[in-house]
Amino acid sequence: MQVRRCLHALGAALPFFTSAVLAQLAPWQVTYIETWQPSGRPGNSPDWYIHVNITNPDPTQSDPDPDIAQGKVYCKIVWLYPNAPYNQVSACDIVDTSSPTPWAWTIELLEAQDADPYPITNFDLRWRAASTAPASTEEGVQVWTGTGQFEVAKNLQGTCAASGFCLWWLKATSTPVLIDVTSDTCQGTVEEALQGINCD
């Protein structure tokens, strides 16, 4: 009976313990970003884009071991004007990592929540990471999520040329941009979890 009571108490306390642990997760670090608006001149590429790099700590760690997970996650979002791909999820590439856990990452462009959103000068980015190691679907898929806000004069700087192209990048004084990390449990596949489908 005593054991049963202890287990019941532990079960009741577990959500609070989990929340406390998640609140201490080390933030991801955005170390590079470049956004581009083409000139629109004949013969030049018409692609608009966002290129961004983020460090790749093991998302489960509150104090990542630099000898285990110091890789980079490279993400890019490309589109043609005027179809900014808000709320569309793109896969990211992971390189230079020695983490013993295999991870997959995605990125999503979000419209800035203010009066003047623009997809290369005032926008939000949301990353999701999940382990691709086999796991029981009955337990769900754990996905780690972080969202950052990027805006000219806040943490971006750049230039626009007379020919029509514009290029923006991270301010040195704002590098790295720290991204707070949270965790959710999703039902379904890893691919669905990385798109935020069936998540709490």
PDB file of C-alpha atoms in Angstrom:
ATOM      1  CA  MET A   1       0.000   0.000   0.000  1.00  0.00           C
ATOM      2  CA  GLN A   2       2.815   2.356   0.918  1.00  0.00           C
ATOM      3  CA  VAL A   3       4.549   1.648  -2.395  1.00  0.00           C
ATOM      4  CA  ARG A   4       1.324   2.313  -4.259  1.00  0.00           C
ATOM      5  CA  ARG A   5       0.924   5.662  -2.509  1.00  0.00           C
ATOM      6  CA  CYS A   6       4.492   6.609  -3.358  1.00  0.00           C
ATOM      7  CA  LEU A   7       3.973   5.705  -7.008  1.00  0.00           C
ATOM      8  CA  HIS A   8       0.748   7.713  -7.094  1.00  0.00           C
ATOM      9  CA  ALA A   9       2.516  10.725  -5.604  1.00  0.00           C
ATOM     10  CA  LEU A  10       5.385  10.409  -8.068  1.00  0.00           C
ATOM     11  CA  GLY A  11       2.952  10.214 -10.963  1.00  0.00           C
ATOM     12  CA  ALA A  12       1.177  13.338  -9.760  1.00  0.00           C
ATOM     13  CA  ALA A  13       4.451  15.211  -9.389  1.00  0.00           C
ATOM     14  CA  LEU A  14       6.020  14.076 -12.647  1.00  0.00           C
ATOM     15  CA  PRO A  15       4.419  16.738 -14.897  1.00  0.00           C
ATOM     16  CA  PHE A  16       5.725  19.496 -12.637  1.00  0.00           C
ATOM     17  CA  PHE A  17       9.179  17.907 -12.502  1.00  0.00           C
ATOM     18  CA  THR A  18       9.226  17.598 -16.288  1.00  0.00           C
ATOM     19  CA  SER A  19       8.210  21.235 -16.726  1.00  0.00           C
ATOM     20  CA  ALA A  20      10.960  22.331 -14.389  1.00  0.00           C
ATOM     21  CA  VAL A  21      13.564  20.341 -16.287  1.00  0.00           C
ATOM     22  CA  LEU A  22      12.378  21.632 -19.655  1.00  0.00           C
ATOM     23  CA  ALA A  23      12.552  25.201 -18.395  1.00  0.00           C
ATOM     24  CA  GLN A  24      16.305  24.696 -17.896  1.00  0.00           C
ATOM     25  CA  LEU A  25      17.057  23.420 -21.380  1.00  0.00           C
ATOM     26  CA  ALA A  26      20.023  25.149 -22.978  1.00  0.00           C
ATOM     27  CA  PRO A  27      18.920  27.613 -25.682  1.00  0.00           C
ATOM     28  CA  TRP A  28      19.773  26.985 -29.306  1.00  0.00           C
ATOM     29  CA  GLN A  29      22.057  29.570 -30.884  1.00  0.00           C
ATOM     30  CA  VAL A  30      21.470  31.182 -34.264  1.00  0.00           C
ATOM     31  CA  THR A  31      24.963  32.047 -35.473  1.00  0.00           C
ATOM     32  CA  TYR A  32      24.260  33.039 -39.068  1.00  0.00           C
ATOM     33  CA  ILE A  33      21.336  34.306 -41.104  1.00  0.00           C
ATOM     34  CA  GLU A  34      21.107  35.800 -44.581  1.00  0.00           C
ATOM     35  CA  THR A  35      17.968  36.960 -46.346  1.00  0.00           C
ATOM     36  CA  TRP A  36      17.791  37.967 -49.982  1.00  0.00           C
ATOM     37  CA  GLN A  37      15.437  39.875 -52.235  1.00  0.00           C
ATOM     38  CA  PRO A  38      16.414  39.594 -55.932  1.00  0.00           C
ATOM     39  CA  SER A  39      16.666  42.546 -58.271  1.00  0.00           C
ATOM     40  CA  GLY A  40      14.070  41.172 -60.651  1.00  0.00           C
ATOM     41  CA  ARG A  41      16.249  41.985 -63.639  1.00  0.00           C
ATOM     42  CA  PRO A  42      16.193  39.618 -66.633  1.00  0.00           C
ATOM     43  CA  GLY A  43      18.840  36.913 -66.449  1.00  0.00           C
ATOM     44  CA  ASN A  44      19.120  37.033 -62.644  1.00  0.00           C
ATOM     45  CA  SER A  45      17.725  34.374 -60.345  1.00  0.00           C
ATOM     46  CA  PRO A  46      14.176  35.252 -59.235  1.00  0.00           C
ATOM     47  CA  ASP A  47      14.538  33.344 -55.946  1.00  0.00           C
ATOM     48  CA  TRP A  48      13.940  35.008 -52.613  1.00  0.00           C
ATOM     49  CA  TYR A  49      15.534  33.163 -49.708  1.00  0.00           C
ATOM     50  CA  ILE A  50      16.399  32.854 -46.048  1.00  0.00           C
ATOM     51  CA  HIS A  51      19.547  30.917 -45.128  1.00  0.00           C
ATOM     52  CA  VAL A  52      20.171  30.285 -41.437  1.00  0.00           C
ATOM     53  CA  ASN A  53      22.535  28.226 -39.255  1.00  0.00           C
ATOM     54  CA  ILE A  54      21.814  27.068 -35.731  1.00  0.00           C
ATOM     55  CA  THR A  55      23.983  25.113 -33.331  1.00  0.00           C
ATOM     56  CA  ASN A  56      22.991  21.505 -32.808  1.00  0.00           C
ATOM     57  CA  PRO A  57      23.144  20.633 -29.138  1.00  0.00           C
ATOM     58  CA  ASP A  58      21.314  17.512 -28.061  1.00  0.00           C
ATOM     59  CA  PRO A  59      17.910  19.128 -27.344  1.00  0.00           C
ATOM     60  CA  THR A  60      17.450  16.955 -24.245  1.00  0.00           C
ATOM     61  CA  GLN A  61      20.446  18.433 -22.451  1.00  0.00           C
ATOM     62  CA  SER A  62      20.327  21.380 -20.068  1.00  0.00           C
ATOM     63  CA  ASP A  63      24.122  21.694 -20.219  1.00  0.00           C
ATOM     64  CA  PRO A  64      25.340  20.249 -23.543  1.00  0.00           C
ATOM     65  CA  ASP A  65      28.666  18.449 -23.594  1.00  0.00           C
ATOM     66  CA  PRO A  66      30.809  20.298 -26.179  1.00  0.00           C
ATOM     67  CA  ASP A  67      32.563  17.046 -27.011  1.00  0.00           C
ATOM     68  CA  ILE A  68      29.309  15.321 -27.969  1.00  0.00           C
ATOM     69  CA  ALA A  69      27.124  17.709 -29.935  1.00  0.00           C
ATOM     70  CA  GLN A  70      28.678  20.774 -31.494  1.00  0.00           C
ATOM     71  CA  GLY A  71      27.435  20.334 -35.024  1.00  0.00           C
ATOM     72  CA  LYS A  72      25.525  22.828 -37.124  1.00  0.00           C
ATOM     73  CA  VAL A  73      22.020  22.740 -38.532  1.00  0.00           C
ATOM     74  CA  TYR A  74      21.760  24.415 -41.946  1.00  0.00           C
ATOM     75  CA  CYS A  75      18.284  25.519 -43.019  1.00  0.00           C
ATOM     76  CA  LYS A  76      17.058  27.332 -46.101  1.00  0.00           C
ATOM     77  CA  ILE A  77      13.699  28.656 -47.251  1.00  0.00           C
ATOM     78  CA  VAL A  78      13.344  29.595 -50.922  1.00  0.00           C
ATOM     79  CA  TRP A  79      10.333  31.053 -52.726  1.00  0.00           C
ATOM     80  CA  LEU A  80       9.153  33.169 -55.633  1.00  0.00           C
ATOM     81  CA  TYR A  81       7.485  36.550 -55.114  1.00  0.00           C
ATOM     82  CA  PRO A  82       4.795  37.141 -53.983  1.00  0.00           C
ATOM     83  CA  ASN A  83       4.269  33.674 -52.498  1.00  0.00           C
ATOM     84  CA  ALA A  84       6.064  33.925 -49.153  1.00  0.00           C
ATOM     85  CA  PRO A  85       5.864  30.383 -47.681  1.00  0.00           C
ATOM     86  CA  TYR A  86       4.416  31.250 -44.297  1.00  0.00           C
ATOM     87  CA  ASN A  87       3.533  28.183 -42.182  1.00  0.00           C
ATOM     88  CA  GLN A  88       5.252  25.792 -44.582  1.00  0.00           C
ATOM     89  CA  VAL A  89       7.750  23.359 -43.057  1.00  0.00           C
ATOM     90  CA  SER A  90      11.129  22.630 -44.685  1.00  0.00           C
ATOM     91  CA  ALA A  91      13.713  20.014 -43.718  1.00  0.00           C
ATOM     92  CA  CYS A  92      17.144  21.143 -42.509  1.00  0.00           C
ATOM     93  CA  ASP A  93      20.565  19.557 -43.040  1.00  0.00           C
ATOM     94  CA  ILE A  94      22.774  18.516 -40.114  1.00  0.00           C
ATOM     95  CA  VAL A  95      26.532  18.398 -40.534  1.00  0.00           C
ATOM     96  CA  ASP A  96      29.656  18.169 -38.387  1.00  0.00           C
ATOM     97  CA  THR A  97      27.963  16.460 -35.471  1.00  0.00           C
ATOM     98  CA  SER A  98      29.177  13.598 -33.320  1.00  0.00           C
ATOM     99  CA  SER A  99      25.990  13.249 -31.281  1.00  0.00           C
ATOM    100  CA  PRO A 100      25.265   9.584 -30.476  1.00  0.00           C
ATOM    101  CA  THR A 101      21.555  10.266 -31.042  1.00  0.00           C
ATOM    102  CA  PRO A 102      20.311  10.718 -34.642  1.00  0.00           C
ATOM    103  CA  TRP A 103      18.250  13.896 -35.030  1.00  0.00           C
ATOM    104  CA  ALA A 104      16.069  15.434 -37.719  1.00  0.00           C
ATOM    105  CA  TRP A 105      15.320  19.168 -37.851  1.00  0.00           C
ATOM    106  CA  THR A 106      12.797  21.350 -39.646  1.00  0.00           C
ATOM    107  CA  ILE A 107      12.277  25.085 -40.036  1.00  0.00           C
ATOM    108  CA  GLU A 108       9.087  27.089 -40.579  1.00  0.00           C
ATOM    109  CA  LEU A 109       8.627  30.724 -41.611  1.00  0.00           C
ATOM    110  CA  LEU A 110       6.028  32.561 -39.509  1.00  0.00           C
ATOM    111  CA  GLU A 111       4.522  35.982 -40.101  1.00  0.00           C
ATOM    112  CA  ALA A 112       5.682  38.558 -37.555  1.00  0.00           C
ATOM    113  CA  GLN A 113       3.004  39.469 -35.035  1.00  0.00           C
ATOM    114  CA  ASP A 114       3.083  43.224 -35.504  1.00  0.00           C
ATOM    115  CA  ALA A 115       1.905  45.906 -37.918  1.00  0.00           C
ATOM    116  CA  ASP A 116       4.712  45.579 -40.454  1.00  0.00           C
ATOM    117  CA  PRO A 117       5.604  41.945 -41.242  1.00  0.00           C
ATOM    118  CA  TYR A 118       7.838  41.192 -44.228  1.00  0.00           C
ATOM    119  CA  PRO A 119       9.416  37.827 -45.049  1.00  0.00           C
ATOM    120  CA  ILE A 120      13.041  39.024 -45.270  1.00  0.00           C
ATOM    121  CA  THR A 121      13.143  41.976 -42.833  1.00  0.00           C
ATOM    122  CA  ASN A 122      10.570  41.233 -40.103  1.00  0.00           C
ATOM    123  CA  PHE A 123       9.639  37.601 -39.523  1.00  0.00           C
ATOM    124  CA  ASP A 124       9.693  34.689 -37.094  1.00  0.00           C
ATOM    125  CA  LEU A 125      11.354  31.302 -37.560  1.00  0.00           C
ATOM    126  CA  ARG A 126      10.328  28.113 -35.778  1.00  0.00           C
ATOM    127  CA  TRP A 127      12.609  25.090 -35.501  1.00  0.00           C
ATOM    128  CA  ARG A 128      11.626  21.585 -34.486  1.00  0.00           C
ATOM    129  CA  ALA A 129      13.962  18.700 -33.654  1.00  0.00           C
ATOM    130  CA  ALA A 130      13.151  15.040 -33.020  1.00  0.00           C
ATOM    131  CA  SER A 131      15.171  11.889 -32.669  1.00  0.00           C
ATOM    132  CA  THR A 132      14.893   9.495 -35.586  1.00  0.00           C
ATOM    133  CA  ALA A 133      15.899   6.504 -33.441  1.00  0.00           C
ATOM    134  CA  PRO A 134      13.184   3.803 -33.396  1.00  0.00           C
ATOM    135  CA  ALA A 135      10.715   4.211 -30.536  1.00  0.00           C
ATOM    136  CA  SER A 136       7.382   2.802 -29.467  1.00  0.00           C
ATOM    137  CA  THR A 137       4.548   4.712 -31.147  1.00  0.00           C
ATOM    138  CA  GLU A 138       2.436   4.056 -28.048  1.00  0.00           C
ATOM    139  CA  GLU A 139       4.717   6.394 -26.105  1.00  0.00           C
ATOM    140  CA  GLY A 140       4.470   9.119 -28.725  1.00  0.00           C
ATOM    141  CA  VAL A 141       7.260  11.153 -30.289  1.00  0.00           C
ATOM    142  CA  GLN A 142       9.094  13.778 -28.280  1.00  0.00           C
ATOM    143  CA  VAL A 143       9.726  16.953 -30.292  1.00  0.00           C
ATOM    144  CA  TRP A 144      11.749  19.985 -29.216  1.00  0.00           C
ATOM    145  CA  THR A 145      10.669  23.385 -30.510  1.00  0.00           C
ATOM    146  CA  GLY A 146      12.122  26.885 -30.507  1.00  0.00           C
ATOM    147  CA  THR A 147      10.956  30.145 -32.125  1.00  0.00           C
ATOM    148  CA  GLY A 148      12.982  33.277 -32.823  1.00  0.00           C
ATOM    149  CA  GLN A 149      12.048  36.765 -34.022  1.00  0.00           C
ATOM    150  CA  PHE A 150      14.193  38.578 -36.590  1.00  0.00           C
ATOM    151  CA  GLU A 151      13.813  42.207 -37.561  1.00  0.00           C
ATOM    152  CA  VAL A 152      15.864  44.947 -39.203  1.00  0.00           C
ATOM    153  CA  ALA A 153      17.153  47.462 -36.635  1.00  0.00           C
ATOM    154  CA  LYS A 154      16.596  44.886 -33.892  1.00  0.00           C
ATOM    155  CA  ASN A 155      18.971  42.054 -34.779  1.00  0.00           C
ATOM    156  CA  LEU A 156      19.298  42.344 -38.581  1.00  0.00           C
ATOM    157  CA  GLN A 157      21.199  44.811 -40.739  1.00  0.00           C
ATOM    158  CA  GLY A 158      21.813  45.063 -44.456  1.00  0.00           C
ATOM    159  CA  THR A 159      21.523  47.051 -47.634  1.00  0.00           C
ATOM    160  CA  CYS A 160      19.419  47.532 -50.743  1.00  0.00           C
ATOM    161  CA  ALA A 161      21.090  48.417 -54.033  1.00  0.00           C
ATOM    162  CA  ALA A 162      19.851  50.722 -56.768  1.00  0.00           C
ATOM    163  CA  SER A 163      19.500  47.673 -59.019  1.00  0.00           C
ATOM    164  CA  GLY A 164      16.750  46.375 -56.740  1.00  0.00           C
ATOM    165  CA  PHE A 165      18.328  43.576 -54.714  1.00  0.00           C
ATOM    166  CA  CYS A 166      18.386  43.606 -50.906  1.00  0.00           C
ATOM    167  CA  LEU A 167      20.612  41.615 -48.566  1.00  0.00           C
ATOM    168  CA  TRP A 168      20.206  41.342 -44.789  1.00  0.00           C
ATOM    169  CA  TRP A 169      22.225  39.528 -42.121  1.00  0.00           C
ATOM    170  CA  LEU A 170      22.665  39.240 -38.363  1.00  0.00           C
ATOM    171  CA  LYS A 171      24.174  42.163 -36.514  1.00  0.00           C
ATOM    172  CA  ALA A 172      27.484  41.268 -34.895  1.00  0.00           C
ATOM    173  CA  THR A 173      26.197  42.639 -31.593  1.00  0.00           C
ATOM    174  CA  SER A 174      23.181  40.303 -31.800  1.00  0.00           C
ATOM    175  CA  THR A 175      25.140  37.127 -32.604  1.00  0.00           C
ATOM    176  CA  PRO A 176      24.275  34.561 -31.466  1.00  0.00           C
ATOM    177  CA  VAL A 177      20.511  34.938 -31.167  1.00  0.00           C
ATOM    178  CA  LEU A 178      19.375  32.652 -28.342  1.00  0.00           C
ATOM    179  CA  ILE A 179      16.306  30.507 -28.976  1.00  0.00           C
ATOM    180  CA  ASP A 180      14.395  29.174 -25.966  1.00  0.00           C
ATOM    181  CA  VAL A 181      13.537  25.485 -26.236  1.00  0.00           C
ATOM    182  CA  THR A 182      10.365  23.674 -25.161  1.00  0.00           C
ATOM    183  CA  SER A 183       9.246  20.059 -25.558  1.00  0.00           C
ATOM    184  CA  ASP A 184       5.981  18.426 -26.594  1.00  0.00           C
ATOM    185  CA  THR A 185       4.759  14.879 -27.036  1.00  0.00           C
ATOM    186  CA  CYS A 186       3.210  14.132 -30.409  1.00  0.00           C
ATOM    187  CA  GLN A 187       1.185  11.122 -31.511  1.00  0.00           C
ATOM    188  CA  GLY A 188       2.057   9.611 -34.858  1.00  0.00           C
ATOM    189  CA  THR A 189       5.300   9.475 -36.822  1.00  0.00           C
ATOM    190  CA  VAL A 190       8.509  11.459 -36.474  1.00  0.00           C
ATOM    191  CA  GLU A 191       7.739  13.133 -39.802  1.00  0.00           C
ATOM    192  CA  GLU A 192       4.367  14.307 -38.457  1.00  0.00           C
ATOM    193  CA  ALA A 193       5.933  15.507 -35.207  1.00  0.00           C
ATOM    194  CA  LEU A 194       8.463  17.606 -37.121  1.00  0.00           C
ATOM    195  CA  GLN A 195       5.515  19.410 -38.733  1.00  0.00           C
ATOM    196  CA  GLY A 196       3.731  19.911 -35.422  1.00  0.00           C
ATOM    197  CA  ILE A 197       0.944  17.474 -36.278  1.00  0.00           C
ATOM    198  CA  ASN A 198      -0.929  15.747 -33.419  1.00  0.00           C
ATOM    199  CA  CYS A 199       1.181  17.483 -30.759  1.00  0.00           C
ATOM    200  CA  ASP A 200       0.033  18.588 -27.298  1.00  0.00           C
TER     201      ASP A 200
END
